[in-house]
Amino acid sequence: MLRLREISSMELTRAHLDRIEQVEGSVRAFVTVTEDEAMREAEHVDQLRREGAKLGPLAGIPIAIKDVLCTKGIVTTCSSRMLEHFKPPFDATVIKKLRAAHAIMLGKTNMDEFAMGSSTENSAFFPTRNPWDLERVPGGSSGGSAAAVAAGEAMASLGSDTGGSVRQPGALTNTVALKPTYGRVSRFGLIAFASSLDQIGPFTRNAQDAALMMQTISGHDPLDSTAMNETVPDYAAALTGDIKGMRIGVPKEYFVEGIEPGVRASVDAAIKQFEALGAEIGECSLPHTKYGIAAYYIIAPAECSANLARYDGVRYGFSARDTSGDIIAAMSETREQGFGAEVKRRIMLGTYALSSGYYDAYYLKAEKVRTLIKQDFDAAFGRFDALICPTTPGVAFKLGAKTADPYTMYLNDVFTIPANLAGICGVSFPGEFSEGLPVGVQLLGPAFGEPTLLRLVDAFQRVTDYHTRMPEVATKRKSAARKRR
Amino acid sequence: MSIDRETVDHVALLARLALTEKERERLREQMSSLLEHINLIAEADTSQVPATAHVLPLSNVMAEDKVVPSMPTADLLANAPAREETYFRVQAVLDEE
């Protein structure tokens, strides 16, 4: 429509800003809305189009960005008191790429502090609500990005996935949520949580849009030595609709007790649908799955404790230095006041796992278990093009339901964590609903198997309409997000 | 596995966290409980496998040794809680004696 000039980018952007104004009072997906910049960029795109410039498919498309990605001169908080006033001096590589594609950034979305959590309740500012039921969480840590797309506040968004932080909120909000292969997307400018696991991924409403987002953000980057120099395929071209003969494995360890019956039924229905579309379905085993959470909750906190050591109150961020003449006391007070409970818990756990006397039993052991988990996947992908399983054990839960015991919250990521440990790609996409709430079906693929995953999701979406359903959000005119400071 | 208070205090010092009394007690309980779940990995047979620190088939990624302009000093100091001229201002690290 933009290309046919049926609608201008300014109109499209204005419509989304109006929608934000309309629903933000109840959803609260955004930490910062960059209205003026967005309208200015939209005007610029419209002008380019009038001048006949050749523009890409994302030109003029309004997008939301998780507040973990650095945006030059625009406050980037990580939903933490520590970075409440932090204005990065540079753009993350993915932001640069989206800008070059003339996508329009609407604002920065809420998240669990430093991307640690599964409900967005760990935001230091406010929790985000699930547009499908405002009493429920949108998942996390990229809950704001998921809710923004689900509520029609943005056409697409970016999140980050360290143990499921894109796929899990995607499952809970009826969006397509892709975690690319480790090394596929540059992480320069992504505020680090656990560096051997973190990966940036898109939220969209369908596989086609996910393909466009991936086309734009993928690729090598000299500023991130872990962004692999691997050819970026034509993702849209992979969406042929033909999945005849593709082999899909069903890992039996992912269909165990603890899964809600409605989720199980939705995944079973998706498996039948793929079979009807001509895919070959077979059972497989990933025997070390049960160790995933344990290994993750050693490796991720260990890496987080090292990465977050940089918040010392000296170079940027919150500082409590004037409380004492002692530098260690000042640093400790800065971190005590700047970090929330979950972040401190993980720093403590990680520091413990790395401390003298425990390193071999915890960190080293976890890295060996990681090898076993990776070998499981290597063997499975020798026989199958993709694996299918639930994204989460249950549908969106109520706010406060899992905050009392950290481990209960951690269990939400039981089916998403192994993909991060193995560095493979995974996507959550809308399946059959359960009691009026969205259910995410997950497909896992081998390293750089994104085209296969997107082809399967697209084929599924050609014959189903779950992904086209939008929630009725109670509108409450009171913008919660702060205007750009 | 249960963690004692001494361990919590030691780890908090290593992590540079000035935790309150209440936080220390809660973390002692929570870390003990989490470690009980985490200790499951002890039963995995890892005798035949090496450790995986990261999954990339890469090592020693080299960059061309080329001089490029740095970011302006003023931009990099803009977020500093305290500065002096073109420096970050820090508290004294060494004792005066």
Coordinates of C-alpha atoms in Angstrom, one line a residue:
Chain A
M1 CA 0.0 0.0 0.0
L2 CA 2.9 2.3 0.8
R3 CA 4.5 1.6 -2.6
L4 CA 1.2 2.1 -4.4
R5 CA 0.9 5.4 -2.5
E6 CA -2.5 4.3 -1.2
I7 CA -1.3 5.4 2.2
S8 CA 1.6 7.7 3.1
S9 CA 4.2 6.7 5.7
M10 CA 3.2 9.7 7.7
E11 CA -0.4 8.5 7.8
L12 CA 0.7 5.0 8.7
T13 CA 3.0 6.2 11.5
R14 CA 0.3 8.6 12.8
A15 CA -2.2 5.7 12.9
H16 CA 0.3 3.7 15.0
L17 CA 1.0 6.6 17.3
D18 CA -2.7 7.1 17.8
R19 CA -3.1 3.4 18.6
I20 CA -0.3 3.8 21.1
E21 CA -2.0 6.7 22.7
Q22 CA -5.3 4.7 22.8
V23 CA -4.1 1.5 24.4
E24 CA -0.9 2.4 26.3
G25 CA -2.8 3.3 29.4
S26 CA -3.7 -0.4 29.8
V27 CA -0.9 -2.3 27.9
R28 CA 2.1 -0.2 28.8
A29 CA 4.4 -1.8 26.2
F30 CA 6.6 1.3 25.8
V31 CA 9.2 2.9 28.1
T32 CA 9.8 5.7 25.6
V33 CA 7.8 6.8 22.6
T34 CA 9.8 8.8 20.1
E35 CA 6.9 10.5 18.4
D36 CA 8.6 13.5 16.9
E37 CA 11.5 11.5 15.5
A38 CA 9.1 9.0 14.0
M39 CA 7.0 11.6 12.3
R40 CA 10.1 13.3 11.0
E41 CA 11.5 10.0 9.6
A42 CA 8.1 9.2 8.0
E43 CA 8.0 12.6 6.3
H44 CA 11.5 11.9 5.0
V45 CA 10.4 8.5 3.6
D46 CA 7.4 10.0 1.9
Q47 CA 9.6 12.6 0.3
L48 CA 12.0 10.0 -1.0
R49 CA 9.1 8.1 -2.4
R50 CA 7.7 11.2 -4.2
E51 CA 11.2 11.7 -5.6
G52 CA 11.0 8.2 -7.1
A53 CA 13.8 6.7 -4.9
K54 CA 14.1 2.9 -4.9
L55 CA 13.1 1.9 -1.4
G56 CA 13.2 -1.5 0.3
P57 CA 10.2 -3.4 1.7
L58 CA 10.6 -2.0 5.3
A59 CA 10.7 1.7 4.2
G60 CA 8.1 3.6 6.1
I61 CA 7.1 0.6 8.3
P62 CA 6.6 1.6 12.0
I63 CA 8.7 -0.7 14.3
A64 CA 9.2 -0.9 18.1
I65 CA 12.6 -1.6 19.6
K66 CA 13.4 -3.4 22.9
D67 CA 15.1 -1.0 25.3
V68 CA 18.1 -3.2 25.4
L69 CA 19.3 -2.0 22.0
C70 CA 21.4 1.2 21.9
T71 CA 19.9 4.1 20.1
K72 CA 22.1 7.1 19.6
G73 CA 21.0 10.1 21.7
I74 CA 17.7 8.3 22.8
V75 CA 17.5 7.0 26.3
T76 CA 18.2 3.3 26.5
T77 CA 17.3 2.0 29.9
C78 CA 17.3 -1.8 29.9
S79 CA 14.3 -1.2 32.2
S80 CA 16.8 -0.6 34.9
R81 CA 17.4 2.2 37.4
M82 CA 21.1 1.7 36.5
L83 CA 20.5 3.1 33.0
E84 CA 17.5 5.2 33.6
H85 CA 19.1 8.3 32.0
F86 CA 21.7 6.6 29.7
K87 CA 21.9 8.1 26.2
P88 CA 24.1 5.9 24.1
P89 CA 26.7 7.7 21.9
F90 CA 26.0 5.2 19.1
D91 CA 23.4 3.1 17.4
A92 CA 23.4 -0.7 17.6
T93 CA 24.2 -2.3 14.2
V94 CA 20.6 -3.6 13.9
I95 CA 19.3 -0.1 14.4
K96 CA 21.7 1.3 11.8
K97 CA 20.5 -1.4 9.4
L98 CA 16.8 -0.6 10.1
R99 CA 17.5 3.1 9.6
A100 CA 19.3 2.4 6.3
A101 CA 16.2 0.5 5.3
H102 CA 14.1 3.5 6.2
A103 CA 12.0 1.7 8.8
I104 CA 10.4 4.1 11.3
M105 CA 11.2 3.6 15.0
L106 CA 8.2 4.4 17.2
G107 CA 9.9 4.0 20.5
K108 CA 11.7 1.7 23.0
T109 CA 9.8 -1.1 24.7
N110 CA 9.6 -2.4 28.2
M111 CA 11.4 -5.5 29.4
D112 CA 12.5 -7.5 32.4
E113 CA 15.5 -5.6 33.8
F114 CA 18.6 -6.4 31.8
A115 CA 16.6 -9.1 30.0
M116 CA 16.4 -11.3 33.1
G117 CA 12.9 -12.7 33.5
S118 CA 9.9 -14.3 31.8
S119 CA 7.1 -11.9 32.5
T120 CA 8.3 -8.3 32.2
E121 CA 7.4 -8.0 35.9
N122 CA 11.1 -7.4 36.6
S123 CA 11.0 -4.0 34.9
A124 CA 12.2 -1.4 37.3
F125 CA 9.5 0.9 36.0
F126 CA 6.2 -0.9 35.5
P127 CA 4.9 -4.3 34.3
T128 CA 3.6 -4.7 30.8
R129 CA 0.2 -6.3 30.4
N130 CA -0.8 -9.0 27.9
P131 CA -3.2 -7.4 25.3
W132 CA -5.2 -10.7 25.2
D133 CA -6.0 -10.4 28.9
L134 CA -4.8 -7.4 30.9
E135 CA -4.7 -9.5 34.1
R136 CA -2.0 -11.7 32.5
V137 CA 1.7 -11.2 31.7
P138 CA 2.9 -10.8 28.1
G139 CA 5.9 -13.1 28.9
G140 CA 9.5 -11.8 28.9
S141 CA 12.0 -10.6 28.9
S142 CA 10.9 -8.9 25.6
G143 CA 7.3 -8.5 26.8
G144 CA 7.0 -4.9 25.6
S145 CA 8.1 -5.7 22.1
A146 CA 5.7 -8.7 22.0
A147 CA 2.7 -6.7 23.4
A148 CA 3.3 -3.8 21.1
V149 CA 3.0 -6.0 18.0
A150 CA 0.1 -8.0 19.5
A151 CA -1.9 -4.8 20.4
G152 CA -1.4 -3.2 17.0
E153 CA 0.9 -0.5 18.3
A154 CA 3.7 -1.5 15.9
M155 CA 3.9 -3.6 12.7
A156 CA 7.0 -5.4 13.9
S157 CA 9.5 -5.2 16.7
L158 CA 12.9 -6.4 17.8
G159 CA 13.7 -8.3 21.0
S160 CA 16.6 -10.3 22.4
D161 CA 16.6 -14.0 23.2
T162 CA 19.1 -15.5 25.7
G163 CA 17.0 -18.4 27.0
G164 CA 13.6 -17.8 25.3
S165 CA 13.1 -14.0 25.7
V166 CA 11.8 -13.6 22.2
R167 CA 10.0 -17.0 21.7
Q168 CA 8.3 -17.2 25.1
P169 CA 6.6 -13.7 24.9
G170 CA 5.8 -14.5 21.2
A171 CA 3.9 -17.6 22.3
L172 CA 2.0 -15.8 25.0
T173 CA 0.9 -12.9 22.6
N174 CA 0.0 -14.7 19.3
T175 CA 3.0 -13.3 17.4
V176 CA 5.7 -14.9 15.2
A177 CA 8.9 -14.7 17.3
L178 CA 12.2 -15.8 15.8
K179 CA 15.4 -16.5 17.6
P180 CA 18.1 -16.6 14.9
T181 CA 21.1 -18.8 15.0
Y182 CA 23.9 -17.6 17.3
G183 CA 26.2 -15.5 15.0
R184 CA 23.5 -14.7 12.4
V185 CA 22.7 -11.1 13.6
S186 CA 25.3 -8.6 14.9
R187 CA 25.0 -7.8 18.6
F188 CA 27.0 -4.7 18.5
G189 CA 25.0 -2.2 20.6
L190 CA 23.0 -5.0 22.3
I191 CA 23.5 -4.4 26.0
A192 CA 25.1 -7.7 27.1
F193 CA 23.5 -10.2 29.4
A194 CA 25.0 -13.7 28.6
S195 CA 27.3 -13.3 25.7
S196 CA 27.5 -16.9 24.6
L197 CA 23.7 -17.1 24.4
D198 CA 22.3 -13.6 23.5
Q199 CA 20.8 -13.2 20.1
I200 CA 18.5 -10.4 18.6
G201 CA 15.3 -11.5 16.9
P202 CA 12.1 -10.1 15.4
F203 CA 8.4 -10.2 16.4
T204 CA 6.0 -10.0 13.5
R205 CA 2.4 -11.1 12.8
N206 CA 3.4 -13.6 10.0
A207 CA 6.3 -15.4 8.4
Q208 CA 6.5 -13.0 5.5
D209 CA 7.2 -10.1 7.7
A210 CA 9.7 -12.1 9.7
A211 CA 11.5 -12.9 6.5
L212 CA 11.7 -9.1 5.7
M213 CA 13.0 -8.3 9.2
M214 CA 15.6 -11.1 9.0
Q215 CA 16.8 -9.9 5.5
T216 CA 17.5 -6.5 7.0
I217 CA 19.1 -7.3 10.3
S218 CA 21.2 -10.4 9.4
G219 CA 24.8 -10.5 8.3
H220 CA 28.5 -10.0 9.2
D221 CA 29.6 -7.0 11.1
P222 CA 33.2 -6.0 11.8
L223 CA 32.1 -4.5 15.1
D224 CA 30.9 -7.9 16.4
S225 CA 33.5 -10.7 15.9
T226 CA 30.8 -13.3 16.7
A227 CA 28.6 -12.2 13.8
M228 CA 29.6 -14.8 11.3
N229 CA 30.7 -14.1 7.7
E230 CA 28.0 -16.4 6.3
T231 CA 26.0 -15.6 3.2
V232 CA 22.6 -14.1 4.0
P233 CA 20.0 -16.1 2.0
D234 CA 16.9 -14.7 0.4
Y235 CA 14.4 -15.4 3.2
A236 CA 11.3 -14.3 1.3
A237 CA 12.2 -16.6 -1.6
A238 CA 12.2 -19.5 0.9
L239 CA 8.5 -19.1 1.4
T240 CA 7.4 -21.3 -1.4
G241 CA 4.4 -22.8 0.4
D242 CA 5.7 -26.3 -0.6
I243 CA 6.8 -28.4 2.4
K244 CA 6.2 -31.8 0.8
G245 CA 8.8 -34.3 1.9
M246 CA 10.2 -32.1 4.6
R247 CA 11.1 -34.1 7.7
I248 CA 9.9 -32.9 11.1
G249 CA 11.0 -34.6 14.3
V250 CA 8.9 -34.7 17.5
P251 CA 11.3 -34.8 20.4
K252 CA 9.7 -37.0 23.0
E253 CA 11.3 -35.2 26.0
Y254 CA 9.4 -32.1 25.1
F255 CA 6.0 -33.8 25.6
V256 CA 6.2 -34.6 29.3
E257 CA 4.0 -34.0 32.3
G258 CA 3.5 -30.4 33.3
I259 CA 2.3 -29.3 29.8
E260 CA -1.2 -27.8 29.9
P261 CA -3.7 -30.0 28.0
G262 CA -4.7 -27.0 25.8
V263 CA -1.1 -26.4 24.8
R264 CA -0.6 -30.1 24.1
A265 CA -3.7 -30.2 21.9
S266 CA -2.6 -27.1 20.0
V267 CA 0.9 -28.6 19.2
D268 CA -0.7 -31.9 18.2
A269 CA -3.1 -30.1 15.9
A270 CA -0.1 -28.3 14.3
I271 CA 1.7 -31.6 13.8
K272 CA -1.3 -33.0 12.0
Q273 CA -1.5 -29.9 9.9
F274 CA 2.1 -30.2 8.8
E275 CA 1.5 -33.8 8.0
A276 CA -1.6 -32.9 5.9
L277 CA 0.7 -30.4 4.0
G278 CA 3.0 -33.3 3.0
A279 CA 5.7 -33.2 5.7
E280 CA 7.0 -36.4 7.1
I281 CA 6.7 -36.7 10.9
G282 CA 8.8 -38.9 13.1
E283 CA 9.7 -39.3 16.7
C284 CA 13.1 -38.4 18.0
S285 CA 15.0 -38.1 21.3
L286 CA 17.0 -35.3 22.9
P287 CA 18.1 -37.3 25.9
H288 CA 19.9 -34.5 27.8
T289 CA 17.0 -32.1 27.7
K290 CA 16.3 -32.5 31.4
Y291 CA 19.7 -30.9 32.2
G292 CA 19.0 -27.8 30.1
I293 CA 17.6 -25.5 32.9
A294 CA 20.3 -26.4 35.3
A295 CA 23.1 -25.8 32.8
Y296 CA 21.5 -22.6 31.7
Y297 CA 21.1 -21.3 35.3
I298 CA 24.8 -21.7 35.8
I299 CA 26.1 -20.4 32.5
A300 CA 23.8 -17.4 32.1
P301 CA 24.3 -16.0 35.6
A302 CA 28.0 -16.7 35.4
E303 CA 28.3 -14.7 32.1
C304 CA 25.9 -12.0 33.5
S305 CA 28.0 -11.6 36.6
A306 CA 31.0 -10.8 34.4
N307 CA 29.1 -8.6 31.9
L308 CA 27.4 -6.5 34.6
A309 CA 30.6 -5.9 36.4
R310 CA 31.0 -2.9 34.1
Y311 CA 28.3 -1.0 36.1
D312 CA 30.6 0.7 38.5
G313 CA 29.1 4.2 38.6
V314 CA 32.2 5.7 37.0
R315 CA 31.8 5.9 33.2
Y316 CA 28.0 6.0 32.8
G317 CA 24.8 5.0 34.5
F318 CA 23.6 5.5 38.1
S319 CA 26.2 6.4 40.6
A320 CA 26.1 6.5 44.4
R321 CA 29.7 7.5 44.8
D322 CA 29.3 10.4 47.2
T323 CA 28.1 8.3 50.0
S324 CA 31.5 7.3 51.1
G325 CA 35.2 8.0 50.6
D326 CA 35.9 4.3 50.0
I327 CA 35.8 3.3 46.4
I328 CA 34.7 -0.3 47.0
A329 CA 31.9 0.9 49.3
A330 CA 30.8 3.4 46.7
M331 CA 30.8 0.9 43.9
S332 CA 28.9 -1.6 46.0
E333 CA 26.3 1.0 47.0
T334 CA 25.9 2.0 43.3
R335 CA 25.2 -1.6 42.4
E336 CA 23.0 -2.2 45.4
Q337 CA 20.7 0.7 44.5
G338 CA 20.9 0.5 40.7
F339 CA 20.0 -3.2 40.3
G340 CA 16.7 -4.9 41.0
A341 CA 16.1 -8.1 42.9
E342 CA 16.3 -10.6 40.0
V343 CA 19.5 -9.0 38.6
K344 CA 21.2 -9.2 42.0
R345 CA 20.1 -12.8 42.4
R346 CA 21.7 -13.8 39.1
I347 CA 24.8 -11.8 39.8
M348 CA 25.1 -13.6 43.1
L349 CA 24.5 -17.0 41.7
G350 CA 26.9 -16.4 38.8
T351 CA 29.6 -15.1 41.1
Y352 CA 29.2 -18.1 43.3
A353 CA 29.4 -20.5 40.4
L354 CA 32.6 -18.9 39.2
S355 CA 34.2 -18.5 42.6
S356 CA 37.2 -20.4 43.7
G357 CA 36.4 -24.0 44.7
Y358 CA 33.1 -24.2 42.8
Y359 CA 34.2 -23.5 39.3
D360 CA 34.8 -27.1 38.3
A361 CA 31.6 -28.4 39.9
Y362 CA 29.4 -25.8 38.4
Y363 CA 30.6 -23.7 35.5
L364 CA 32.9 -26.3 33.8
K365 CA 30.4 -29.1 34.4
A366 CA 27.6 -26.9 32.9
E367 CA 29.8 -26.3 29.8
K368 CA 30.3 -30.0 29.3
V369 CA 26.6 -30.6 29.7
R370 CA 26.1 -27.9 27.0
T371 CA 28.2 -30.1 24.7
L372 CA 25.9 -33.1 25.4
I373 CA 22.8 -30.9 24.6
K374 CA 24.4 -29.7 21.4
Q375 CA 25.3 -33.3 20.4
D376 CA 21.7 -34.3 20.9
F377 CA 20.6 -31.7 18.4
D378 CA 23.3 -32.5 15.9
A379 CA 22.1 -36.1 15.9
A380 CA 18.5 -35.1 15.5
F381 CA 19.2 -32.7 12.6
G382 CA 21.0 -35.6 10.9
R383 CA 17.5 -37.1 10.5
F384 CA 15.2 -34.1 10.5
D385 CA 14.9 -30.7 8.8
A386 CA 13.2 -29.2 11.9
L387 CA 11.8 -30.3 15.3
I388 CA 8.4 -29.4 16.6
C389 CA 7.4 -28.9 20.2
P390 CA 5.6 -26.4 22.5
T391 CA 7.2 -23.0 23.1
T392 CA 6.0 -22.9 26.7
P393 CA 4.4 -25.4 29.0
G394 CA 1.3 -23.2 29.5
V395 CA -0.6 -20.1 28.3
A396 CA 0.0 -16.6 29.7
F397 CA -0.2 -16.6 33.5
K398 CA -1.6 -14.0 35.8
L399 CA 0.6 -11.1 37.1
G400 CA 2.2 -12.1 40.4
A401 CA 1.4 -15.8 39.9
K402 CA 5.1 -16.9 39.6
T403 CA 7.0 -14.1 41.4
A404 CA 7.3 -15.8 44.8
D405 CA 9.6 -18.6 43.8
P406 CA 12.4 -17.9 41.2
Y407 CA 12.5 -21.5 40.1
T408 CA 8.8 -21.6 39.2
M409 CA 9.4 -18.6 36.9
Y410 CA 12.6 -20.2 35.4
L411 CA 10.6 -23.4 34.5
N412 CA 8.7 -21.3 31.9
D413 CA 11.8 -21.5 29.7
V414 CA 12.3 -25.2 29.8
F415 CA 11.5 -25.7 26.1
T416 CA 13.3 -22.6 24.8
I417 CA 16.6 -22.7 26.7
P418 CA 18.2 -25.7 24.9
A419 CA 18.2 -23.9 21.6
N420 CA 20.3 -21.1 23.1
L421 CA 22.7 -23.5 24.7
A422 CA 23.1 -25.3 21.3
G423 CA 23.2 -22.0 19.3
I424 CA 20.6 -23.2 16.9
C425 CA 17.6 -21.2 15.6
G426 CA 14.0 -21.5 16.7
V427 CA 10.7 -19.8 16.0
S428 CA 7.4 -19.6 18.0
F429 CA 4.2 -19.1 15.9
P430 CA 0.5 -18.9 16.7
G431 CA -1.3 -22.2 17.0
E432 CA -4.8 -23.2 18.0
F433 CA -6.0 -21.1 21.0
S434 CA -6.6 -22.6 24.5
E435 CA -9.5 -21.1 26.4
G436 CA -9.3 -17.9 24.5
L437 CA -5.6 -17.4 25.0
P438 CA -2.8 -17.8 22.4
V439 CA -0.6 -20.9 22.3
G440 CA 2.8 -20.8 20.7
V441 CA 4.1 -23.7 18.7
Q442 CA 7.8 -23.9 18.4
L443 CA 10.0 -25.1 15.5
L444 CA 13.7 -25.6 16.1
G445 CA 16.1 -25.7 13.2
P446 CA 19.9 -26.4 12.8
A447 CA 22.4 -23.5 12.6
F448 CA 21.4 -21.2 9.8
G449 CA 18.2 -23.1 9.2
E450 CA 16.0 -20.0 9.4
P451 CA 14.8 -20.3 5.7
T452 CA 13.5 -23.8 6.6
L453 CA 11.7 -22.6 9.7
L454 CA 10.1 -19.7 7.9
R455 CA 9.0 -21.9 5.0
L456 CA 7.2 -24.2 7.4
V457 CA 5.6 -21.4 9.4
D458 CA 4.5 -19.7 6.2
A459 CA 3.0 -22.9 4.8
F460 CA 1.1 -23.3 8.1
Q461 CA -0.2 -19.8 7.9
R462 CA -1.5 -20.2 4.4
V463 CA -4.0 -22.7 5.7
T464 CA -4.7 -21.4 9.2
D465 CA -5.9 -18.1 10.5
Y466 CA -4.8 -18.0 14.1
H467 CA -2.1 -15.5 13.3
T468 CA -4.6 -13.1 11.9
R469 CA -6.5 -12.8 15.2
M470 CA -6.1 -9.6 17.1
P471 CA -7.1 -9.0 20.7
E472 CA -9.7 -6.5 21.7
V473 CA -7.8 -4.2 24.0
A474 CA -9.7 -2.1 26.4
T475 CA -8.8 1.4 25.5
K476 CA -7.8 3.8 28.3
R477 CA -6.5 7.2 27.2
K478 CA -3.5 7.8 29.3
S479 CA -0.1 7.4 27.9
A480 CA 2.0 5.6 30.4
A481 CA 5.3 5.9 28.4
R482 CA 7.4 8.9 28.9
K483 CA 7.9 11.1 25.9
R484 CA 11.4 11.2 24.7
R485 CA 13.7 12.9 27.2
Chain B
M1 CA 23.0 -28.0 49.1
S2 CA 22.7 -25.3 51.6
I3 CA 24.6 -22.1 51.5
D4 CA 25.7 -20.5 54.8
R5 CA 25.7 -16.9 55.6
E6 CA 29.5 -16.6 55.5
T7 CA 29.4 -17.7 51.8
V8 CA 26.7 -15.1 51.0
D9 CA 28.8 -12.4 52.6
H10 CA 31.9 -13.5 50.7
V11 CA 30.1 -13.7 47.3
A12 CA 28.4 -10.3 47.9
L13 CA 31.8 -8.8 48.4
L14 CA 33.2 -10.4 45.3
A15 CA 30.2 -9.1 43.3
R16 CA 30.5 -5.6 44.9
L17 CA 26.9 -5.6 46.1
A18 CA 26.1 -3.8 49.4
L19 CA 23.2 -6.1 50.2
T20 CA 21.0 -5.3 53.1
E21 CA 20.6 -7.7 56.0
K22 CA 17.2 -8.8 54.7
E23 CA 18.5 -9.4 51.2
R24 CA 21.4 -11.5 52.5
E25 CA 19.0 -13.8 54.4
R26 CA 16.6 -14.1 51.5
L27 CA 19.4 -14.8 49.0
R28 CA 20.9 -17.5 51.3
E29 CA 17.5 -19.3 51.2
Q30 CA 16.9 -18.7 47.5
M31 CA 20.5 -19.6 46.4
S32 CA 20.3 -22.8 48.5
S33 CA 17.0 -23.8 46.9
L34 CA 18.2 -22.9 43.3
L35 CA 21.4 -24.9 43.8
E36 CA 19.3 -27.9 44.8
H37 CA 17.7 -27.9 41.3
I38 CA 21.0 -27.0 39.6
N39 CA 22.8 -29.9 41.3
L40 CA 20.9 -32.2 38.9
I41 CA 23.7 -31.7 36.4
A42 CA 26.1 -33.6 38.7
E43 CA 24.5 -36.8 37.5
A44 CA 25.1 -36.2 33.8
D45 CA 28.0 -38.3 32.5
T46 CA 30.4 -35.8 31.0
S47 CA 33.5 -38.0 31.1
Q48 CA 33.7 -38.3 27.4
V49 CA 33.0 -34.7 26.3
P50 CA 34.9 -31.4 26.2
A51 CA 33.4 -28.2 27.4
T52 CA 31.6 -25.8 25.1
A53 CA 32.2 -22.2 25.9
H54 CA 30.5 -21.0 22.8
V55 CA 29.1 -22.7 19.8
L56 CA 30.7 -20.9 16.9
P57 CA 33.1 -22.7 14.6
L58 CA 35.4 -19.7 14.9
S59 CA 38.6 -18.8 16.7
N60 CA 40.9 -15.8 16.6
V61 CA 38.8 -13.5 14.4
M62 CA 41.2 -11.0 13.0
A63 CA 40.4 -7.4 12.0
E64 CA 42.4 -5.4 9.5
D65 CA 44.8 -3.0 11.3
K66 CA 43.4 0.1 10.0
V67 CA 43.1 3.5 11.6
V68 CA 39.6 4.9 11.8
P69 CA 38.3 8.0 13.6
S70 CA 37.4 7.5 17.2
M71 CA 34.2 8.7 18.8
P72 CA 34.5 12.3 20.1
T73 CA 35.7 12.5 23.7
A74 CA 32.8 14.8 24.6
D75 CA 30.3 12.2 23.4
L76 CA 31.9 9.5 25.4
L77 CA 32.1 11.6 28.5
A78 CA 28.5 12.8 28.2
N79 CA 27.1 10.0 30.4
A80 CA 29.8 10.2 33.0
P81 CA 28.5 10.8 36.6
A82 CA 31.5 13.0 37.3
R83 CA 34.3 14.3 35.1
E84 CA 37.2 16.7 35.1
E85 CA 38.5 18.2 31.9
T86 CA 38.6 15.2 29.5
Y87 CA 38.8 12.6 32.2
F88 CA 36.4 10.4 34.2
R89 CA 36.6 11.4 37.8
V90 CA 37.1 8.5 40.2
Q91 CA 37.5 8.2 43.9
A92 CA 41.0 7.6 45.3
V93 CA 41.9 4.0 44.6
L94 CA 45.1 3.9 46.7
D95 CA 45.4 4.9 50.3
E96 CA 47.2 8.2 51.0
E97 CA 49.6 6.8 53.6

